Tab-separated table of C-alpha atoms in Angstrom:
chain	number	residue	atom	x	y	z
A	1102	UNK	CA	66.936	76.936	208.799
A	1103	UNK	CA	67.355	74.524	212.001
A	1104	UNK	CA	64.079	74.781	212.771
A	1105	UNK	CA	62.742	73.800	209.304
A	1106	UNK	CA	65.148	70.685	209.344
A	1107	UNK	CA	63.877	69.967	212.508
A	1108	UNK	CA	60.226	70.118	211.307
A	1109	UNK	CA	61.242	67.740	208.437
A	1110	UNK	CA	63.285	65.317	210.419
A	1111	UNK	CA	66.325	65.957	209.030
A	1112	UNK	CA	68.217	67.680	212.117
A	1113	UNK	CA	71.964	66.814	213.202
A	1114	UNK	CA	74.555	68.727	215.413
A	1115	UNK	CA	75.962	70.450	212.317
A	1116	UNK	CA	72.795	71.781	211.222
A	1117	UNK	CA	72.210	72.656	214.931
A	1118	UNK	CA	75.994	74.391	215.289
A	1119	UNK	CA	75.718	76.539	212.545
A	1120	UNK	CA	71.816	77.570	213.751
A	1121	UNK	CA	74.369	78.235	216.883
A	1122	UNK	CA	76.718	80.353	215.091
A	1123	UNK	CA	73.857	82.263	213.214
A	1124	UNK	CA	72.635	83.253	216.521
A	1125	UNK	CA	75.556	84.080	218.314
A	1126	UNK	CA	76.367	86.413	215.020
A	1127	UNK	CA	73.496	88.129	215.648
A	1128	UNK	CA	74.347	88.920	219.442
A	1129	UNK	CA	77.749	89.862	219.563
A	1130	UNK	CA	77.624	92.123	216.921
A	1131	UNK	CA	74.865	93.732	218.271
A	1132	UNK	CA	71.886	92.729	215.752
A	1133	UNK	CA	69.325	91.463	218.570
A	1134	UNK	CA	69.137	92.285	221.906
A	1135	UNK	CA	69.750	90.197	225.516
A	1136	UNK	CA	66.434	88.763	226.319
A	1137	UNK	CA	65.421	87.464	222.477
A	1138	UNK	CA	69.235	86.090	222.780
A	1139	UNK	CA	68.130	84.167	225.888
A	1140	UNK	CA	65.319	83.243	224.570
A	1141	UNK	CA	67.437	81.246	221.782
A	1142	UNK	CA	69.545	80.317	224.041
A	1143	UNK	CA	66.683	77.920	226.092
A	1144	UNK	CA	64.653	76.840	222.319
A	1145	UNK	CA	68.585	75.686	221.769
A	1146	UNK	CA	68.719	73.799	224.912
A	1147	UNK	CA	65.576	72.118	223.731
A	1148	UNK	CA	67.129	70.789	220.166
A	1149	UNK	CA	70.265	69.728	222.008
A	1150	UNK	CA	68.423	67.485	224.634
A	1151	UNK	CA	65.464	66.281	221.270
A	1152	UNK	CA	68.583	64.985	219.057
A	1153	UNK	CA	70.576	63.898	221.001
A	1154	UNK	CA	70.383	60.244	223.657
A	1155	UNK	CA	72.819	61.635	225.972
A	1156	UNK	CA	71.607	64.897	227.170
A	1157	UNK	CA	72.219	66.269	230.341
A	1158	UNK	CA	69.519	68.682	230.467
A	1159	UNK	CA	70.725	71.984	232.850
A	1160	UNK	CA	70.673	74.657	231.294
A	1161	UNK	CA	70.860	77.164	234.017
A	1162	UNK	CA	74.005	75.492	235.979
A	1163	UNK	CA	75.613	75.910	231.856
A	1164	UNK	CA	76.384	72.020	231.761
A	1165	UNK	CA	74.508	70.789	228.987
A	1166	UNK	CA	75.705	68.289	226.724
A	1167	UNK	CA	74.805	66.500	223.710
A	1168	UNK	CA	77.054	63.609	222.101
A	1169	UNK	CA	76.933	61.280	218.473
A	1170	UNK	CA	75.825	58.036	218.860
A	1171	UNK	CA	79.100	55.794	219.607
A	1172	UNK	CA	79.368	54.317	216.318
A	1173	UNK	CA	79.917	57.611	214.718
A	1174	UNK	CA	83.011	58.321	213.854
A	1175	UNK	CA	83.152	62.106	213.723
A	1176	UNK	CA	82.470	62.074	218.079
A	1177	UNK	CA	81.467	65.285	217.811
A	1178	UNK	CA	79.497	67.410	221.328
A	1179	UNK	CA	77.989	70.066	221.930
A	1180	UNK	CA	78.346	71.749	225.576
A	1181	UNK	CA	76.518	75.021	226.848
A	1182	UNK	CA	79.511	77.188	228.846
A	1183	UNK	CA	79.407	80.757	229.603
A	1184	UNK	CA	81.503	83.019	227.764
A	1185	UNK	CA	83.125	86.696	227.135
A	1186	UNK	CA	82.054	89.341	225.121
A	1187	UNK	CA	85.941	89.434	224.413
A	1188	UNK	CA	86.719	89.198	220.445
A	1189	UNK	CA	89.134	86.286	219.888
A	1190	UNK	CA	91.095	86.422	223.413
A	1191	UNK	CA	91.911	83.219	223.283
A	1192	UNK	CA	93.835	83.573	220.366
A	1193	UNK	CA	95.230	87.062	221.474
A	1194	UNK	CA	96.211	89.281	223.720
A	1195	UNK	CA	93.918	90.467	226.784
A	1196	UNK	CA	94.538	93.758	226.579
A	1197	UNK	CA	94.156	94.251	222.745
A	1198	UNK	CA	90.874	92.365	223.294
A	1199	UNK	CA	89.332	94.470	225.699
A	1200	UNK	CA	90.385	97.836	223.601
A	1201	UNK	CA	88.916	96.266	220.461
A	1202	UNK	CA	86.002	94.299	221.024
A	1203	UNK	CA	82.805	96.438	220.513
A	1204	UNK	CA	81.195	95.912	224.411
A	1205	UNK	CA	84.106	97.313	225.955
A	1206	UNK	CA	85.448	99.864	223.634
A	1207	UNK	CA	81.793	101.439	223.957
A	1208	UNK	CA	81.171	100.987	227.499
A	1209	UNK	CA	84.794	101.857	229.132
A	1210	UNK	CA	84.598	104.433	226.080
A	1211	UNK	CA	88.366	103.422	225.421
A	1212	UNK	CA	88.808	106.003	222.295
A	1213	UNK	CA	88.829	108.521	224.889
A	1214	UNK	CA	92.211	109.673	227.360
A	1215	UNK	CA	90.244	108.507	230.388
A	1216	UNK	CA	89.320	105.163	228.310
A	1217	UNK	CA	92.648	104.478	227.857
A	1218	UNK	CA	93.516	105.473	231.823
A	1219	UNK	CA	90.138	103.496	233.212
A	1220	UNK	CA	91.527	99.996	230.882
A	1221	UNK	CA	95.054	100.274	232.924
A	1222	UNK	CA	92.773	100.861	235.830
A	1223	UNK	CA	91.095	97.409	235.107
A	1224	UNK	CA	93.913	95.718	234.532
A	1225	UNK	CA	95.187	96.936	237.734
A	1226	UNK	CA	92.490	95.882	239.713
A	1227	UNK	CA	91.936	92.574	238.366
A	1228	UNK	CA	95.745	91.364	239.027
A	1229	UNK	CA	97.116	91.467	235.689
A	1230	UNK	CA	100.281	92.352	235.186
A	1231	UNK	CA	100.770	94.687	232.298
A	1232	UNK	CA	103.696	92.239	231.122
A	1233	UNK	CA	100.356	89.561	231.098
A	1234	UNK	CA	98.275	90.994	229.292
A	1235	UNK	CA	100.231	92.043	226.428
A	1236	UNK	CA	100.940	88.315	225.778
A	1237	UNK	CA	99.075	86.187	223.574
A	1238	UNK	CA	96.486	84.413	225.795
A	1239	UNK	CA	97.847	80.333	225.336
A	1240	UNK	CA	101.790	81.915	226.560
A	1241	UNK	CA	99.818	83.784	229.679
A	1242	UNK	CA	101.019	82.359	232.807
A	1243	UNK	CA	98.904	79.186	233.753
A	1244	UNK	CA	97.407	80.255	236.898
A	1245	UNK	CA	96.022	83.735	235.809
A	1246	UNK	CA	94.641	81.893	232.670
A	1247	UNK	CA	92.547	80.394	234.669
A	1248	UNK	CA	91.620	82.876	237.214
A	1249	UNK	CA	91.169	85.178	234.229
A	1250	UNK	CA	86.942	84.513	233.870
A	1251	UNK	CA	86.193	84.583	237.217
A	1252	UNK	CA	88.821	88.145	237.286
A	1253	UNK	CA	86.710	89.779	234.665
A	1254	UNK	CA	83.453	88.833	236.464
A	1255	UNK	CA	84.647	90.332	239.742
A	1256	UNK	CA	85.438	93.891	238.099
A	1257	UNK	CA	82.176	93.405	235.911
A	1258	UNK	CA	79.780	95.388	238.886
A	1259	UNK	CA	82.567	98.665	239.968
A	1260	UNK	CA	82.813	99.032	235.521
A	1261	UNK	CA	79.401	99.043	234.318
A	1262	UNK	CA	80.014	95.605	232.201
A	1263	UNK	CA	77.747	93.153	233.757
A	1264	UNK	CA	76.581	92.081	230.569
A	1265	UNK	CA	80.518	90.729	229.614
A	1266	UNK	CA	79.698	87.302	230.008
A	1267	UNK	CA	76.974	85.345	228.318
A	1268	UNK	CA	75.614	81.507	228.078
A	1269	UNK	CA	77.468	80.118	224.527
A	1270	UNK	CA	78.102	77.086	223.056
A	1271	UNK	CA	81.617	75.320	222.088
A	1272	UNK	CA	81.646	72.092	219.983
A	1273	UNK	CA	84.096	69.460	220.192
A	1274	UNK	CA	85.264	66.960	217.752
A	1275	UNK	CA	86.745	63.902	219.327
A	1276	UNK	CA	88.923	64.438	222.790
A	1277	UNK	CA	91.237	67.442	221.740
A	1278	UNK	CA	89.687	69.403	219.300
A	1279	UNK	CA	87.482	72.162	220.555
A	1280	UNK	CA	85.639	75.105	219.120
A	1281	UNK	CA	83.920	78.454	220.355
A	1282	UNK	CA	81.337	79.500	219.112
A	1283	UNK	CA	82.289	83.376	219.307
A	1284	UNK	CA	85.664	82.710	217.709
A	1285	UNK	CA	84.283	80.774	214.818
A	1286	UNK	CA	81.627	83.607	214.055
A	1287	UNK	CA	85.050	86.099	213.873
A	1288	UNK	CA	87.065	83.844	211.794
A	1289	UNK	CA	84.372	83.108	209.361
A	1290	UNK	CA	83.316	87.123	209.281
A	1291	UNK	CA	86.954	87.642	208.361
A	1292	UNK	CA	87.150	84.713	205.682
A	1293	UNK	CA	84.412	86.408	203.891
A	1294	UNK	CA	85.552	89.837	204.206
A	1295	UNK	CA	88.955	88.581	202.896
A	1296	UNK	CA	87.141	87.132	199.656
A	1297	UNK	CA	84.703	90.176	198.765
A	1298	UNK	CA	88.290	92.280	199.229
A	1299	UNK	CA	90.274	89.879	196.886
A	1300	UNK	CA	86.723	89.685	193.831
A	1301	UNK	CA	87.000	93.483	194.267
């Protein structure tokens, strides 16, 4: 759909964000696979530095930027950042994350006994107290929220996850407001879900 605006002339960062979110459905549910993800990824990177004037063109260092002309009002970005295939842990709690978000529950195989024993193993060796991780993520102390990334890449090699993280996009509106990608694909999966249930 992005690409056919494109083609026509008629692209602009919301067109291009929810060409984002359509592709980042597709990957962390599974539906396409790393390298055509990647590949996505980079024609992205393309549209972000073609629409935009202030484009800082790095793809690989996951700095990438794009910004509205001044005079519009809405100030809306788009930046390139690595993320976690982690459902929603930003707006829960680490550990429920990890035992419900498809990449781990199938790779740690955390239906199982030893699932359960090898996530209190990973906990354990990343520095997170139990007490931690059984908070929501924004009342996690301060420090460990932001050790938490580099934490989860550390243990990603000794657990068989080194697929975990992944290059992503967040979009932010003005100087506070900020959204990722990931979590918006969730919240709008579970906004239609919740409609279909309510028609039936």
């Amino acid at each position: 759909m992005y690409d056919l605006a494109w083609k026509l002339h008629r692209e602009s960062i919301d067109l291009l964000w929810w060409g984002i979110i359509g592709v980042t459905e597709q990957y962390i549910l599974g539906k396409t696979e790393n390298m055509r993800y990647l590949k996505e990824v980079e024609l992205i990177g393309d549209h972000i530095g073609r629409i935009c004037e202030s484009a800082v063109n790095d793809l690989n260092c996951m700095s990438q930027s794009i910004s509205n002309p001044p005079n519009d009002s809405r100030n809306s970005r788009i930046e390139s950042e690595k993320d976690l295939l982690l459902a929603l842990y930003r707006h829960w709690t680490i550990e429920s994350s990890i035992r419900y978000s498809m990449f781990t529950a199938v790779s740690l195989k955390l239906w199982t006994v030893k699932g359960e024993k090898r996530l209190k193993q990973i906990l354990a060796e990343m520095g997170l107290p139990l007490s931690e991780s059984r908070q929501m993520y924004r009342s996690m102390d301060l420090n460990l929220r932001k050790q938490f990334f580099g934490m989860i890449e550390k243990i990603s090699n000794t657990h068989n996850l080194l697929q975990i993280t992944y290059p992503s996009f967040i979009l932010q509106k003005g100087f506070k407001t900020k959204y990722q990608c990931a979590d918006y694909v969730y919240s709008m999966i579970a906004t239609l879900e919740s409609n279909v249930s309510i028609n039936t």
